[in-house]
Short mmCIF file of C-alpha atoms and ligand atoms in Angstrom, two decimals:
data_model
loop_
_atom_site.label_atom_id
_atom_site.label_comp_id
_atom_site.label_asym_id
_atom_site.label_seq_id
_atom_site.Cartn_x
_atom_site.Cartn_y
_atom_site.Cartn_z
CA MET J 23 89.83 -2.15 1.77
CA LYS J 24 89.02 -5.59 3.20
CA LYS J 25 85.46 -6.62 3.95
CA PHE J 26 83.86 -8.66 6.18
CA LEU J 27 80.46 -9.16 7.30
CA VAL J 28 77.96 -10.66 9.61
CA ILE J 29 75.03 -12.37 7.64
CA GLY J 30 71.76 -14.06 9.37
CA ASN J 31 67.78 -13.34 9.58
CA PRO J 32 67.13 -11.13 11.46
CA ILE J 33 70.47 -8.89 11.51
CA LYS J 34 69.48 -5.83 12.77
CA HIS J 35 70.49 -6.34 16.34
CA SER J 36 73.53 -7.87 16.11
CA LEU J 37 76.56 -6.29 17.99
CA SER J 38 79.44 -8.04 15.75
CA PRO J 39 80.24 -4.90 13.71
CA LYS J 40 80.63 -2.51 16.78
CA LEU J 41 82.86 -4.86 18.31
CA HIS J 42 84.92 -6.22 14.77
CA ASN J 43 85.45 -2.15 13.54
CA HIS J 44 86.70 -1.56 17.43
CA TRP J 45 89.21 -3.91 16.91
CA ILE J 46 89.71 -2.98 13.10
CA LYS J 47 90.48 0.95 14.47
CA GLU J 48 92.45 -0.36 17.31
CA HIS J 49 94.93 -2.21 14.92
CA LYS J 50 94.79 0.26 12.33
CA ILE J 51 93.98 -2.47 9.83
CA ASN J 52 92.59 -1.02 6.79
CA ALA J 53 88.99 -2.62 6.74
CA ILE J 54 85.46 -2.49 7.32
CA TYR J 55 82.76 -4.99 9.02
CA GLU J 56 79.03 -4.50 8.17
CA LYS J 57 76.09 -6.50 8.82
CA LYS J 58 73.88 -7.91 5.88
CA LEU J 59 70.27 -9.39 6.17
CA LEU J 60 70.18 -12.63 3.67
CA LYS J 61 67.54 -15.34 2.88
CA LYS J 62 68.50 -19.08 2.29
CA ASP J 63 68.54 -18.45 -1.43
CA ASP J 64 71.52 -15.73 -0.90
CA LEU J 65 73.78 -18.08 0.80
CA LYS J 66 75.09 -19.63 -2.27
CA ASN J 67 76.02 -16.14 -3.66
CA ILE J 68 77.88 -14.15 -0.81
CA ILE J 69 80.14 -17.25 -0.37
CA LYS J 70 81.27 -17.25 -3.73
CA GLU J 71 82.47 -13.37 -3.21
CA VAL J 72 84.62 -14.62 -0.52
CA LYS J 73 85.81 -17.47 -3.43
CA GLU J 74 86.12 -14.24 -5.60
CA GLU J 75 87.43 -12.59 -2.64
CA LYS J 76 85.57 -9.93 -3.10
CA ILE J 77 84.58 -10.35 0.62
CA GLN J 78 87.75 -11.77 2.65
CA GLY J 79 85.49 -13.13 5.77
CA ILE J 80 82.17 -13.64 6.77
CA ASN J 81 80.25 -14.54 10.44
CA VAL J 82 77.25 -17.17 10.04
CA THR J 83 74.36 -16.27 12.79
CA VAL J 84 70.80 -17.16 13.14
CA PRO J 85 69.66 -19.17 11.27
CA PHE J 86 72.19 -20.21 8.76
CA LYS J 87 75.16 -21.81 10.73
CA LYS J 88 74.08 -25.05 9.06
CA ASP J 89 72.63 -23.74 5.86
CA VAL J 90 75.96 -22.38 4.62
CA LEU J 91 77.61 -26.04 5.42
CA SER J 92 76.86 -27.25 1.67
CA PHE J 93 78.42 -24.27 -0.16
CA LEU J 94 81.87 -24.30 1.57
CA ASP J 95 84.77 -25.93 -0.17
CA GLN J 96 86.44 -27.32 3.07
CA GLN J 97 85.07 -27.28 6.78
CA THR J 98 87.51 -27.51 9.89
CA PRO J 99 86.75 -30.28 12.51
CA LYS J 100 85.04 -28.30 14.73
CA ALA J 101 82.61 -27.27 11.81
CA ILE J 102 81.75 -30.76 10.77
CA LEU J 103 81.55 -32.10 14.21
CA THR J 104 78.72 -29.54 15.23
CA GLN J 105 77.52 -29.26 11.85
CA SER J 106 77.51 -25.53 12.62
CA VAL J 107 79.92 -23.03 11.16
CA ASN J 108 79.76 -19.18 12.42
CA THR J 109 82.96 -17.79 10.60
CA ILE J 110 84.23 -18.54 6.89
CA PHE J 111 87.45 -17.16 5.51
CA LYS J 112 89.63 -18.53 2.51
CA GLU J 113 92.68 -19.93 2.61
CA GLY J 114 94.42 -20.48 -1.07
CA ASP J 115 92.42 -21.39 -3.18
CA ALA J 116 89.32 -22.93 -0.78
CA VAL J 117 86.85 -21.13 0.93
CA ILE J 118 86.51 -22.88 4.70
CA GLY J 119 84.27 -22.75 7.45
CA ASP J 120 85.06 -22.90 11.07
CA ASN J 121 83.31 -22.96 14.37
CA THR J 122 84.66 -20.34 17.28
CA ASP J 123 81.55 -20.93 19.21
CA ILE J 124 83.32 -23.80 21.00
CA GLY J 125 86.19 -21.66 22.06
CA GLY J 126 83.85 -18.21 22.67
CA PHE J 127 81.88 -21.01 25.50
CA GLU J 128 84.91 -22.41 27.13
CA LEU J 129 87.08 -18.86 27.09
CA SER J 130 83.70 -17.71 28.80
CA LEU J 131 84.19 -20.19 31.50
CA LYS J 132 87.83 -19.23 31.63
CA HIS J 133 87.24 -15.15 31.77
CA ILE J 134 85.39 -15.70 35.43
CA ASN J 135 87.89 -18.36 36.60
CA TYR J 136 85.35 -21.19 36.44
CA GLU J 137 86.67 -24.71 36.60
CA THR J 138 84.49 -27.51 34.78
CA LYS J 139 86.41 -30.62 34.92
CA ASN J 140 84.05 -33.19 37.24
CA LYS J 141 81.42 -30.74 37.36
CA LYS J 142 77.66 -31.67 36.26
CA ILE J 143 76.41 -30.16 33.77
CA PHE J 144 72.42 -29.39 32.72
CA ILE J 145 71.86 -28.03 29.55
CA LEU J 146 68.40 -26.49 28.61
CA GLY J 147 67.34 -26.64 24.96
CA ALA J 148 68.95 -28.39 21.94
CA GLY J 149 69.11 -25.46 19.51
CA GLY J 150 71.45 -24.46 17.18
CA VAL J 151 74.40 -23.15 19.67
CA VAL J 152 74.01 -26.78 21.55
CA PRO J 153 76.67 -28.76 19.70
CA SER J 154 79.30 -25.89 20.22
CA ILE J 155 78.51 -26.29 24.05
CA ILE J 156 78.46 -30.09 24.09
CA LEU J 157 82.34 -30.05 22.70
CA ALA J 158 83.48 -27.46 24.73
CA LEU J 159 82.29 -29.38 27.97
CA LYS J 160 83.40 -32.81 26.91
CA ALA J 161 86.80 -31.35 26.29
CA SER J 162 86.94 -30.00 29.55
CA GLY J 163 86.70 -33.00 31.13
CA VAL J 164 83.19 -32.33 32.60
CA ALA J 165 82.04 -35.72 34.72
CA LYS J 166 78.32 -35.89 33.11
CA ILE J 167 76.33 -33.55 30.70
CA TYR J 168 72.35 -33.40 31.35
CA LEU J 169 69.82 -32.42 28.53
CA SER J 170 66.64 -31.38 28.43
CA ASN J 171 64.62 -29.89 25.68
CA ARG J 172 60.47 -29.27 25.08
CA THR J 173 60.80 -31.65 22.08
CA LYS J 174 62.44 -34.71 23.24
CA GLU J 175 63.62 -35.82 19.74
CA LYS J 176 65.94 -32.65 19.20
CA ALA J 177 67.66 -33.77 22.55
CA GLU J 178 67.95 -37.62 21.60
CA GLU J 179 69.31 -36.08 18.62
CA LEU J 180 72.01 -34.71 20.34
CA LYS J 181 73.59 -37.76 21.37
CA LYS J 182 75.59 -38.68 18.46
CA ILE J 183 77.76 -35.85 19.28
CA ASP J 184 78.19 -37.23 22.87
CA LYS J 185 76.72 -40.61 23.58
CA ASN J 186 76.91 -40.52 27.30
CA ILE J 187 74.43 -37.39 27.49
CA ASP J 188 71.42 -38.59 29.78
CA ILE J 189 68.09 -36.82 28.46
CA VAL J 190 66.14 -35.09 30.94
CA ASN J 191 62.28 -35.33 30.79
CA TRP J 192 61.09 -31.17 30.16
CA GLY J 193 60.10 -29.40 33.57
CA GLU J 194 62.12 -31.85 35.47
CA THR J 195 65.47 -30.92 37.27
CA VAL J 196 68.63 -32.96 38.20
CA ASP J 197 71.50 -32.78 40.66
CA SER J 198 73.74 -30.44 39.07
CA ASP J 199 76.89 -27.67 39.20
CA ILE J 200 75.80 -25.42 35.76
CA ILE J 201 72.75 -24.82 34.73
CA ILE J 202 72.57 -23.87 31.38
CA ASN J 203 69.63 -22.10 29.13
CA ALA J 204 70.72 -22.20 25.76
CA THR J 205 66.50 -21.61 24.56
CA SER J 206 65.48 -18.92 23.41
CA LEU J 207 63.30 -18.79 25.99
CA GLY J 208 64.31 -15.36 27.77
CA LEU J 209 64.68 -13.23 24.73
CA LYS J 210 61.33 -11.56 25.38
CA PRO J 211 60.83 -10.08 28.65
CA ASP J 212 57.63 -11.98 29.68
CA ASP J 213 59.29 -15.53 28.91
CA GLU J 214 59.94 -17.99 31.80
CA ILE J 215 61.34 -21.39 32.09
CA ASN J 216 58.99 -23.36 34.30
CA LEU J 217 61.49 -24.63 36.91
CA ASN J 218 61.51 -25.42 40.32
CA PHE J 219 64.79 -23.61 41.32
CA GLN J 220 64.82 -24.35 45.01
CA ARG J 221 65.87 -27.88 43.85
CA PHE J 222 69.35 -27.28 42.84
CA GLY J 223 70.64 -25.83 46.25
CA LYS J 224 72.66 -22.97 46.08
CA ASN J 225 76.27 -21.74 44.96
CA LYS J 226 75.59 -22.93 41.56
CA LEU J 227 76.20 -21.02 38.48
CA PHE J 228 73.53 -20.81 36.18
CA TYR J 229 74.63 -19.51 32.61
CA ASP J 230 72.02 -17.87 29.81
CA VAL J 231 73.90 -17.93 26.58
CA ILE J 232 71.58 -14.98 26.08
CA TYR J 233 72.67 -11.55 26.64
CA ASN J 234 70.42 -9.18 25.33
CA PRO J 235 68.40 -8.58 27.57
CA SER J 236 71.51 -9.08 30.06
CA GLU J 237 69.48 -10.34 33.00
CA THR J 238 66.80 -12.75 31.62
CA LYS J 239 64.03 -14.30 34.11
CA PHE J 240 65.99 -17.47 34.79
CA LEU J 241 69.65 -15.36 35.84
CA LYS J 242 67.09 -13.16 38.04
CA GLU J 243 65.48 -16.26 39.58
CA ALA J 244 68.61 -17.58 39.92
CA LYS J 245 70.18 -15.33 41.92
CA LYS J 246 67.81 -14.74 44.24
CA SER J 247 68.21 -18.45 45.34
CA GLY J 248 71.50 -17.76 46.29
CA ASN J 249 73.38 -18.84 42.85
CA ASN J 250 76.21 -17.29 40.77
CA VAL J 251 75.23 -16.26 37.18
CA GLU J 252 76.80 -15.31 34.24
CA ASN J 253 75.10 -14.15 30.40
CA GLY J 254 76.15 -15.01 26.58
CA LYS J 255 78.18 -11.76 26.52
CA MET J 256 81.35 -13.05 27.24
CA MET J 257 80.40 -15.65 24.90
CA PHE J 258 79.92 -13.41 22.10
CA ILE J 259 82.66 -11.41 23.21
CA TYR J 260 85.33 -14.62 22.79
CA GLN J 261 84.00 -16.12 19.71
CA ALA J 262 84.28 -12.86 17.62
CA LYS J 263 87.92 -12.79 19.46
CA LEU J 264 88.83 -16.20 17.89
CA SER J 265 87.19 -15.28 14.23
CA PHE J 266 89.18 -11.37 14.60
CA GLU J 267 92.46 -13.54 15.07
CA ILE J 268 91.68 -15.84 12.20
CA TRP J 269 91.21 -13.39 9.87
CA HIS J 270 93.74 -10.40 10.45
CA GLY J 271 96.46 -12.91 12.10
CA VAL J 272 96.56 -10.71 15.70
CA LYS J 273 95.00 -10.94 19.30
CA PRO J 274 92.88 -7.99 19.95
CA THR J 275 92.08 -7.44 23.68
CA VAL J 276 89.28 -7.71 25.57
CA ASP J 277 89.33 -5.03 28.20
CA GLU J 278 86.93 -2.22 30.08
CA LYS J 279 86.57 -0.65 26.73
CA VAL J 280 85.37 -3.95 24.76
CA LEU J 281 82.72 -4.46 27.50
CA LYS J 282 81.06 -1.24 27.93
CA LEU J 283 80.85 -1.49 23.78
CA LEU J 284 78.44 -3.77 24.67
CA ASN J 285 76.05 -2.34 27.12
CA ASN J 286 73.14 -2.67 25.33
CA ASP J 287 70.43 -2.22 28.20
P1 LIG O 16 68.50 -21.74 17.01
O1 LIG O 16 69.05 -22.80 16.11
O2 LIG O 16 68.47 -20.60 16.04
O3 LIG O 16 69.24 -21.59 18.29
P2 LIG O 16 66.13 -23.39 17.73
O4 LIG O 16 66.68 -24.25 16.91
O5 LIG O 16 64.90 -22.66 17.38
O6 LIG O 16 66.92 -21.83 17.42
O7 LIG O 16 66.36 -23.91 19.64
C1 LIG O 16 65.39 -22.61 20.18
C2 LIG O 16 65.03 -23.72 21.55
O8 LIG O 16 64.74 -23.00 22.40
C3 LIG O 16 64.62 -25.04 21.21
O9 LIG O 16 65.41 -25.99 21.89
C4 LIG O 16 63.51 -25.23 21.43
O10 LIG O 16 62.93 -25.88 22.13
P3 LIG O 16 62.05 -27.00 20.86
O11 LIG O 16 63.18 -27.94 20.12
O12 LIG O 16 61.07 -28.00 21.54
O13 LIG O 16 61.42 -26.43 19.55
C5 LIG O 16 63.46 -24.03 22.70
N1 LIG O 16 61.93 -22.86 22.81
C6 LIG O 16 61.81 -22.09 22.53
N2 LIG O 16 60.80 -21.70 22.65
C7 LIG O 16 60.54 -22.19 23.76
C8 LIG O 16 59.51 -22.36 24.56
N3 LIG O 16 58.25 -21.37 24.61
N4 LIG O 16 59.08 -23.48 25.45
C9 LIG O 16 60.33 -24.52 25.88
N5 LIG O 16 61.70 -24.11 24.90
C10 LIG O 16 61.29 -23.21 23.73
#
């Protein structure tokens, strides 16, 4: 039986096993997908297990997406550009790291038929997932990306990925069509982002990378001000779908059953 894992710390709340095992069953594949809590020191050994074919594939989540890079034989261009790996597999003799978060973000916008071409984007946060979001947006031909982060230096660092990004002071707003929360603010019920929502106007798209809770204060406020909202659930599902395709060579379906499976609040 083939073995797949998602590794991270914490990992208890990961919904990846639920989703992958659903698709594994649907496609009658002889495999199991489990979650594993790891420490940074364990990364080298777990990747060795892929080399030895004891494990056929690994999803990597917070906080190890960058840490795993140095233990891989090869990285795909997407992984190199973002310095972020969420999918590991073996091809020939090489253990390869790939990034399906870029595609996951892209497909989540396609899922709601949202056209990003020529749009102005405002990203809040500069954490691990942001390089993937920037690359997806850049490829789709957006007009402009603005970025704001509490720690400004971290925002400046991201100019390495796209030198045309404009940095906005934390707490300030800028005229934009899509406002993305890529901070961890909203994971806890009391978390609030200090933003003047009225200044964005109406009918914008507010996108929160967080999907649990399904509606953060950021999305609640945006809705109240007459905007469209989207949480991170579809991005999560589509990054998983892309990993599944890499490992199993089949395209799993994203249907009502899959959406229901992940209803968690
Ligand atoms: P990860 O890489 O796991 O996504 P991270 O690098 O810790 O997580 O990123 C979390 C993001 O949320 C960062 O942009 C962080 O801002 P800083 O770079 O200034 O730390 C942001 N964030 C977390 N708590 C915040 C808070 N209380 N106020 C504003 N931003 C916050």
